[in-house]
Structure formats: structure tokens, C-alpha cells
Short mmCIF file of C-alpha atoms in Angstrom, two decimals:
data_model
loop_
_atom_site.label_atom_id
_atom_site.label_comp_id
_atom_site.label_asym_id
_atom_site.label_seq_id
_atom_site.Cartn_x
_atom_site.Cartn_y
_atom_site.Cartn_z
CA MET A 1 -160.46 -114.87 1.05
CA ILE A 2 -160.27 -117.38 -1.80
CA GLU A 3 -159.64 -120.93 -0.76
CA LEU A 4 -157.85 -123.14 -3.28
CA VAL A 5 -159.31 -126.62 -3.23
CA GLY A 6 -157.60 -129.26 -5.30
CA ASP A 7 -160.33 -131.84 -5.52
CA ALA A 8 -163.44 -130.84 -7.44
CA MET A 9 -166.50 -129.24 -5.95
CA THR A 10 -165.98 -130.32 -2.35
CA ALA A 11 -166.92 -126.99 -0.78
CA ASN A 12 -170.36 -125.52 -0.44
CA ARG A 13 -172.22 -128.50 -1.87
CA ALA A 14 -175.57 -126.86 -1.10
CA GLN A 15 -174.95 -124.34 -3.88
CA ARG A 16 -174.40 -125.44 -7.45
CA PRO A 17 -171.14 -123.98 -8.77
CA VAL A 18 -170.32 -121.75 -11.68
CA ILE A 19 -167.90 -123.76 -13.84
CA ALA A 20 -165.26 -122.28 -16.14
CA GLY A 21 -163.48 -124.32 -18.78
CA VAL A 22 -159.75 -123.55 -18.75
CA ASP A 23 -157.35 -124.70 -21.46
CA GLY A 24 -154.52 -122.25 -20.84
CA SER A 25 -155.42 -119.91 -23.71
CA GLU A 26 -155.84 -116.19 -23.14
CA VAL A 27 -159.56 -116.32 -23.91
CA SER A 28 -160.12 -119.15 -21.42
CA VAL A 29 -158.40 -117.09 -18.70
CA ARG A 30 -160.71 -114.18 -19.52
CA ALA A 31 -163.63 -116.59 -19.35
CA ALA A 32 -162.45 -117.67 -15.88
CA ARG A 33 -162.41 -114.03 -14.73
CA LEU A 34 -165.93 -113.53 -16.07
CA ALA A 35 -166.99 -116.75 -14.32
CA ALA A 36 -165.52 -115.50 -11.05
CA ALA A 37 -167.56 -112.30 -11.32
CA ALA A 38 -170.67 -114.36 -12.05
CA ALA A 39 -170.00 -116.59 -9.04
CA ARG A 40 -169.57 -113.55 -6.79
CA ARG A 41 -172.87 -112.05 -7.96
CA ARG A 42 -174.62 -115.37 -7.29
CA ALA A 43 -172.83 -116.06 -3.98
CA ALA A 44 -171.82 -119.37 -5.55
CA PRO A 45 -168.55 -121.33 -5.60
CA LEU A 46 -166.38 -121.26 -8.72
CA HIS A 47 -164.89 -124.39 -10.22
CA LEU A 48 -162.09 -124.30 -12.80
CA LEU A 49 -162.05 -127.35 -15.05
CA HIS A 50 -159.48 -128.54 -17.56
CA ALA A 51 -160.38 -131.49 -19.78
CA SER A 52 -158.22 -133.13 -22.41
CA LEU A 53 -157.29 -136.53 -23.75
CA GLY A 54 -153.97 -136.13 -21.93
CA VAL A 55 -154.45 -134.37 -18.58
CA THR A 56 -150.74 -133.96 -17.83
CA ASP A 57 -150.21 -131.42 -20.57
CA LEU A 58 -151.98 -128.10 -21.18
CA LEU A 59 -150.63 -126.06 -24.07
CA GLY A 60 -147.17 -127.42 -23.30
CA THR A 61 -147.43 -126.74 -19.55
CA ARG A 62 -148.51 -128.89 -16.61
CA ALA A 63 -152.28 -128.51 -16.27
CA ASP A 64 -152.28 -128.35 -12.47
CA ALA A 65 -149.73 -125.51 -12.49
CA VAL A 66 -151.81 -123.51 -14.98
CA LEU A 67 -155.03 -124.07 -13.05
CA ARG A 68 -153.41 -123.01 -9.77
CA LYS A 69 -151.97 -119.91 -11.44
CA VAL A 70 -155.38 -118.93 -12.80
CA ALA A 71 -156.98 -119.47 -9.39
CA ASP A 72 -154.28 -117.34 -7.73
CA SER A 73 -154.84 -114.57 -10.26
CA LEU A 74 -158.49 -114.31 -9.23
CA ALA A 75 -157.62 -113.63 -5.59
CA GLY A 76 -156.97 -109.94 -6.15
CA THR A 77 -160.38 -109.10 -7.57
CA ASP A 78 -162.84 -111.68 -6.23
CA ARG A 79 -161.76 -112.38 -2.66
CA ASP A 80 -165.17 -113.61 -1.57
CA VAL A 81 -165.35 -116.37 -4.19
CA GLU A 82 -164.47 -119.90 -3.14
CA VAL A 83 -162.47 -121.58 -5.90
CA SER A 84 -161.84 -125.24 -6.64
CA TRP A 85 -160.26 -126.85 -9.66
CA SER A 86 -159.84 -130.25 -11.26
CA MET A 87 -158.47 -132.03 -14.31
CA GLU A 88 -160.52 -134.57 -16.22
CA GLN A 89 -159.48 -136.97 -18.93
CA GLY A 90 -161.67 -137.19 -22.01
CA ASP A 91 -162.99 -135.18 -24.90
CA PRO A 92 -163.46 -131.59 -23.60
CA ALA A 93 -166.93 -131.22 -25.09
CA ASP A 94 -168.10 -134.50 -23.54
CA VAL A 95 -166.65 -133.64 -20.13
CA LEU A 96 -168.12 -130.13 -20.08
CA ARG A 97 -171.48 -131.42 -21.28
CA ALA A 98 -171.52 -133.95 -18.44
CA VAL A 99 -170.64 -131.47 -15.67
CA SER A 100 -173.22 -128.96 -16.94
CA ALA A 101 -175.93 -131.04 -15.24
CA ALA A 102 -174.47 -130.13 -11.83
CA ALA A 103 -173.70 -126.45 -12.61
CA GLN A 104 -175.83 -123.34 -12.55
CA LEU A 105 -173.68 -121.68 -15.21
CA LEU A 106 -170.91 -122.80 -17.55
CA VAL A 107 -168.44 -120.24 -18.94
CA LEU A 108 -166.18 -121.01 -21.91
CA GLY A 109 -163.77 -119.22 -24.17
CA GLY A 110 -164.89 -119.10 -27.79
CA GLY A 111 -161.67 -120.57 -29.15
CA ARG A 112 -162.28 -119.28 -32.64
CA ARG A 113 -160.71 -120.69 -35.77
CA ALA A 114 -160.66 -119.65 -39.42
CA GLY A 115 -164.04 -119.93 -41.13
CA ARG A 116 -164.74 -121.43 -44.54
CA VAL A 117 -164.52 -118.09 -46.30
CA GLY A 118 -161.67 -116.71 -44.26
CA GLY A 119 -163.73 -115.13 -41.48
CA PRO A 120 -163.70 -116.15 -37.82
CA SER A 121 -165.66 -119.17 -36.66
CA ILE A 122 -166.35 -120.30 -33.12
CA GLY A 123 -164.43 -123.37 -31.98
CA SER A 124 -166.09 -126.77 -32.11
CA THR A 125 -165.89 -127.33 -28.33
CA ALA A 126 -167.74 -124.13 -27.39
CA LYS A 127 -170.30 -124.65 -30.15
CA GLY A 128 -170.94 -128.28 -29.22
CA VAL A 129 -171.27 -127.56 -25.50
CA ALA A 130 -173.56 -124.55 -26.02
CA ALA A 131 -175.81 -126.67 -28.22
CA SER A 132 -176.27 -129.52 -25.73
CA ALA A 133 -175.45 -128.37 -22.17
CA ARG A 134 -178.00 -128.81 -19.38
CA CYS A 135 -177.36 -125.36 -17.90
CA PRO A 136 -176.93 -121.90 -19.46
CA VAL A 137 -173.58 -121.49 -21.23
CA VAL A 138 -171.77 -118.17 -21.57
CA VAL A 139 -169.35 -118.09 -24.50
CA VAL A 140 -166.65 -115.40 -24.39
CA PRO A 141 -165.30 -114.37 -27.82
CA ASP A 142 -161.57 -114.50 -28.35
CA THR A 143 -161.47 -110.79 -29.18
CA THR A 144 -163.55 -107.86 -28.01
CA THR A 145 -163.91 -105.22 -30.71
CA SER A 146 -166.42 -102.94 -28.99
CA ILE A 147 -165.67 -101.24 -25.68
CA VAL A 148 -167.92 -98.80 -23.82
CA VAL A 149 -165.74 -95.94 -22.58
CA ARG A 150 -168.52 -94.14 -20.68
CA GLY A 151 -172.08 -95.01 -19.79
CA ARG A 152 -173.98 -98.11 -18.79
CA ARG A 153 -173.76 -101.42 -20.62
CA SER A 154 -177.01 -103.35 -20.95
CA VAL A 155 -178.11 -106.96 -20.99
CA VAL A 156 -179.74 -107.73 -24.35
CA VAL A 157 -182.21 -110.57 -24.85
CA GLY A 158 -183.78 -111.96 -27.99
CA VAL A 159 -187.56 -112.43 -27.68
CA GLU A 160 -189.43 -114.69 -30.08
CA GLY A 161 -192.76 -113.95 -28.47
CA ARG A 162 -195.97 -115.92 -28.33
CA ARG A 163 -197.38 -116.42 -31.79
CA GLY A 164 -200.12 -118.89 -30.90
CA GLU A 165 -201.02 -121.72 -28.61
CA ASP A 166 -197.53 -123.19 -28.67
CA ALA A 167 -196.75 -124.43 -25.16
CA GLU A 168 -193.14 -125.22 -26.00
CA GLU A 169 -192.49 -121.72 -27.36
CA ASP A 170 -194.17 -120.16 -24.33
CA ARG A 171 -191.97 -122.22 -22.00
CA GLY A 172 -188.87 -121.30 -24.01
CA THR A 173 -189.70 -117.61 -23.77
CA GLU A 174 -190.19 -117.95 -20.03
CA GLU A 175 -186.83 -119.67 -19.52
CA VAL A 176 -184.89 -117.18 -21.63
CA LEU A 177 -186.55 -114.10 -20.13
CA GLY A 178 -186.18 -115.48 -16.61
CA PHE A 179 -182.42 -115.82 -17.10
CA ALA A 180 -182.12 -112.40 -18.77
CA PHE A 181 -184.08 -110.53 -16.09
CA ARG A 182 -182.07 -112.17 -13.33
CA GLU A 183 -178.81 -111.25 -15.06
CA ALA A 184 -179.90 -107.63 -15.48
CA SER A 185 -180.97 -107.48 -11.84
CA ILE A 186 -177.81 -108.93 -10.29
CA ARG A 187 -175.66 -106.83 -12.65
CA ARG A 188 -177.71 -103.73 -11.72
CA THR A 189 -178.22 -102.70 -15.30
CA ASP A 190 -181.11 -102.34 -17.73
CA LEU A 191 -182.54 -104.94 -20.10
CA VAL A 192 -183.00 -104.44 -23.85
CA ALA A 193 -185.63 -106.84 -25.21
CA VAL A 194 -185.26 -107.27 -28.97
CA HIS A 195 -187.94 -108.79 -31.20
CA ALA A 196 -187.07 -109.21 -34.89
CA TRP A 197 -190.19 -109.56 -36.99
CA ARG A 198 -188.71 -110.28 -40.41
CA ASP A 199 -186.47 -113.30 -40.27
CA LEU A 200 -186.32 -114.02 -44.00
CA PRO A 201 -184.18 -112.39 -46.70
CA VAL A 202 -185.96 -109.44 -48.29
CA THR A 203 -186.03 -109.88 -52.06
CA THR A 204 -186.42 -107.06 -54.55
CA GLU A 205 -189.66 -108.58 -55.80
CA TYR A 206 -191.13 -108.71 -52.29
CA GLU A 207 -190.06 -105.18 -51.51
CA SER A 208 -191.75 -103.98 -54.71
CA GLU A 209 -195.06 -104.92 -53.08
CA GLY A 210 -194.31 -102.60 -50.18
CA PRO A 211 -196.98 -99.98 -51.03
CA LEU A 212 -199.64 -102.72 -50.92
CA VAL A 213 -198.69 -103.77 -47.38
CA ASP A 214 -199.86 -101.87 -44.31
CA TRP A 215 -196.47 -101.86 -42.63
CA ALA A 216 -197.74 -99.71 -39.77
CA ALA A 217 -200.31 -102.38 -38.93
CA VAL A 218 -197.69 -105.12 -39.18
CA ARG A 219 -195.39 -103.22 -36.86
CA SER A 220 -198.22 -102.64 -34.41
CA ASP A 221 -198.94 -106.38 -34.37
CA GLU A 222 -195.28 -107.18 -33.68
CA GLU A 223 -195.15 -104.60 -30.90
CA ARG A 224 -198.06 -106.44 -29.29
CA VAL A 225 -196.18 -109.74 -29.66
CA LEU A 226 -193.24 -108.29 -27.72
CA SER A 227 -195.43 -106.62 -25.10
CA THR A 228 -197.33 -109.87 -24.55
CA ALA A 229 -194.09 -111.80 -24.08
CA LEU A 230 -192.89 -109.26 -21.51
CA ALA A 231 -196.20 -109.01 -19.65
CA GLY A 232 -195.77 -109.59 -15.95
CA TRP A 233 -191.99 -109.59 -15.92
CA GLN A 234 -191.68 -105.98 -14.81
CA GLN A 235 -193.77 -106.81 -11.75
CA ARG A 236 -191.51 -109.75 -10.93
CA TRP A 237 -188.33 -107.69 -11.39
CA PRO A 238 -189.29 -104.08 -10.51
CA ASP A 239 -185.65 -103.04 -10.22
CA VAL A 240 -184.96 -103.80 -13.91
CA LEU A 241 -185.57 -101.03 -16.44
CA VAL A 242 -186.79 -102.61 -19.69
CA ARG A 243 -186.38 -101.10 -23.13
CA GLU A 244 -188.40 -102.71 -25.93
CA VAL A 245 -186.90 -102.81 -29.44
CA ILE A 246 -188.67 -103.93 -32.62
CA VAL A 247 -186.35 -104.80 -35.51
CA ARG A 248 -187.44 -105.29 -39.11
CA ASP A 249 -184.54 -107.54 -40.01
CA ARG A 250 -183.21 -111.04 -39.59
CA THR A 251 -183.10 -112.06 -35.94
CA ALA A 252 -179.33 -112.53 -35.84
CA HIS A 253 -178.68 -109.15 -37.49
CA GLY A 254 -181.00 -107.37 -35.09
CA LEU A 255 -179.52 -109.00 -31.99
CA LEU A 256 -175.92 -108.39 -33.03
CA ALA A 257 -176.65 -104.72 -33.75
CA ALA A 258 -178.42 -104.21 -30.42
CA ALA A 259 -175.66 -106.02 -28.52
CA LEU A 260 -172.74 -104.20 -30.13
CA THR A 261 -171.80 -102.60 -26.80
CA ALA A 262 -173.81 -104.90 -24.50
CA GLU A 263 -172.55 -106.46 -21.30
CA LEU A 264 -174.25 -109.74 -22.20
CA LEU A 265 -176.41 -111.05 -25.04
CA VAL A 266 -178.95 -113.73 -24.08
CA VAL A 267 -180.46 -116.17 -26.59
CA GLY A 268 -182.35 -119.43 -26.26
CA HIS A 269 -181.61 -122.82 -27.78
CA ARG A 270 -183.92 -125.82 -27.86
CA ARG A 271 -181.84 -128.71 -26.58
CA ARG A 272 -182.47 -131.94 -28.48
CA GLY A 273 -179.70 -134.15 -27.11
CA PRO A 274 -175.91 -134.50 -26.97
CA ILE A 275 -175.54 -134.36 -30.77
CA ALA A 276 -177.99 -131.52 -31.23
CA THR A 277 -177.37 -129.06 -34.04
CA MET A 278 -177.66 -125.38 -33.29
CA ARG A 279 -180.24 -123.33 -35.10
CA SER A 280 -178.98 -120.76 -37.57
CA THR A 281 -179.78 -117.69 -35.46
CA THR A 282 -177.90 -118.91 -32.37
CA ARG A 283 -175.02 -120.15 -34.48
CA ALA A 284 -174.73 -116.83 -36.32
CA VAL A 285 -174.81 -114.87 -33.05
CA LEU A 286 -172.06 -117.01 -31.53
CA HIS A 287 -169.88 -116.71 -34.62
CA ARG A 288 -170.11 -112.94 -34.92
CA ALA A 289 -170.77 -111.54 -31.44
CA THR A 290 -168.32 -108.95 -30.12
CA GLY A 291 -169.08 -109.70 -26.45
CA PRO A 292 -170.19 -112.56 -24.19
CA VAL A 293 -173.23 -114.56 -25.31
CA ALA A 294 -175.38 -116.62 -22.93
CA VAL A 295 -177.12 -119.61 -24.54
CA VAL A 296 -180.06 -120.73 -22.38
CA PRO A 297 -181.13 -124.33 -22.95
CA ILE A 298 -184.82 -124.93 -23.53
CA GLU A 299 -185.66 -128.46 -22.49
CA PRO A 300 -187.84 -130.50 -24.86
CA PRO A 301 -191.32 -131.36 -23.62
#
């Protein structure tokens, strides 16, 4: 049965918690439910955290009342998860970034706002935390436009692959694939590994040279890149069925297409500090994804 603990992270100190950011919005409540499921799969405690410059108010309601209500709502579906909650004063991005060092997973609502050209854009808090957190961050979009009615939903992971003697890229691939394989295993689903091998806009002039390029050889080379990156992982995670996908497109386009009905999309981000900027592929995926996206931090050497 769920135990409500008012002061933060006092129970089960031996296990790092899954932390969910809660601001009272509908998407943050959905993020808390997803975090509870993640905590149950990991046999980890769940911590609900509200951070604001004024902790006594949360969308016009007392923060402690909202947090307790969210915790109570989880009791019906995740009875084996131990829940704690707390309120912190400060900039939400700074607070969440700080607690990420003690968490195994951070789950946030996307909190989208209007983009520059009228389209949706992920909120600044989620974007800032995903770019600089010390643990993997799952961002839940404010709307879900794709729903699988029947059949299995997969975990999708973007694979850059090893393109040379780049130790940092090798380590990044290891960290991202390690997270993705574990997620697929504990979710008991398959893993779709996507490698996009044309990450630049295709111009008409370049395409006109198509007959002069041995595209079959290029594709074969890229297939080897993906196979090399995945080598050994099937032995480590024999319960995970892996499907390899080669995409001749921009990385973001390929990942978003593959993850249209995915349970989770996993991408990597090289963390460069608290004011790090997010690379264009990760930023585009977060802005346009129709389902949860896990951003795995790759620590600098």
C-alpha cells in the first residue's frame, strides 16, 4: 500500500527515487502517473516535487493540497509504490536540475507554449532541465495524438553509431543503448533501433547526382554502422527483440516517424553544464514528439 510521506525522500534511502515534477497542470499529473509506473517497474520509491518562487500557491491552489491529491490518486493503480512529496522554493528548472543528481529518473510534463510560427513549442522548464540534468529525463507531451488501439507498443532509440575512433561517441552510444535496452526489458516490449544516415537537407542539385552514387553501397555501409553499434547488446539483454531500421532522412524526421506509436522514444544529449544548449535533433524531437521522450545525458569526458 502507498505510504504518503510529507518530508522528501526519507524512505528507502538505499534506492534512488524516480522524481516527478508536479505543477498542478493536467500534463504534470499525467507525468506523475507515468513516473509511478516507472518507479513500480524499477522497485524504486516515487517522489513528487513542486518548485516555484512562491511555494504556497500552485495554479491558484495550495501546493501541499495538490501534491497530496496527486499522491492519493496514484493509490488505485500503483499500490506497491512508496510515495513522498515536497515543496521547494526557487526557479523550477534550477530545483529540478539540482535534485536530478540524486534521482535515477526525472519525469516532467512538456508544458508547451505557442511557437514562433504558431506551432507548439516545449516549455522552457522542461527544455532546460532535459538539456542539463544529471539523470535521464522523460518529457511527457501535453497532448497525445497517436494511440495504439491494438498491438504492442515499442521502445524506439536513436543510434548514431561508431564512425571512427571517437571515444566520446562510443561512450554516448553505450549510455543511450544501455538505457533503451533496460527500458524495453522492464516494459517487456521490443526495441526499434533507428539509424538515420542522411542528416542534411537534400538539395535538388545534390539529388541530380544520384545516378553517379552507389546508394546500395552507401546503405550497406550504414547498415554495418548500426550493426556495429548494436553488437553485443542482444547477448546482454536476450529477452529484448531488436528491430533495426535504417532511415535515409534527417535524424529527427526518422525518429519521429518511427516513434509515432511508440511507448517511449530514447535519445541522447551531451551535457555541457547547467546552461547547456540542446542540439537541434534533440530539440526538434522534444518539440514535435507525440509521446514520451527520454533524454539520456552523456557526460563530458
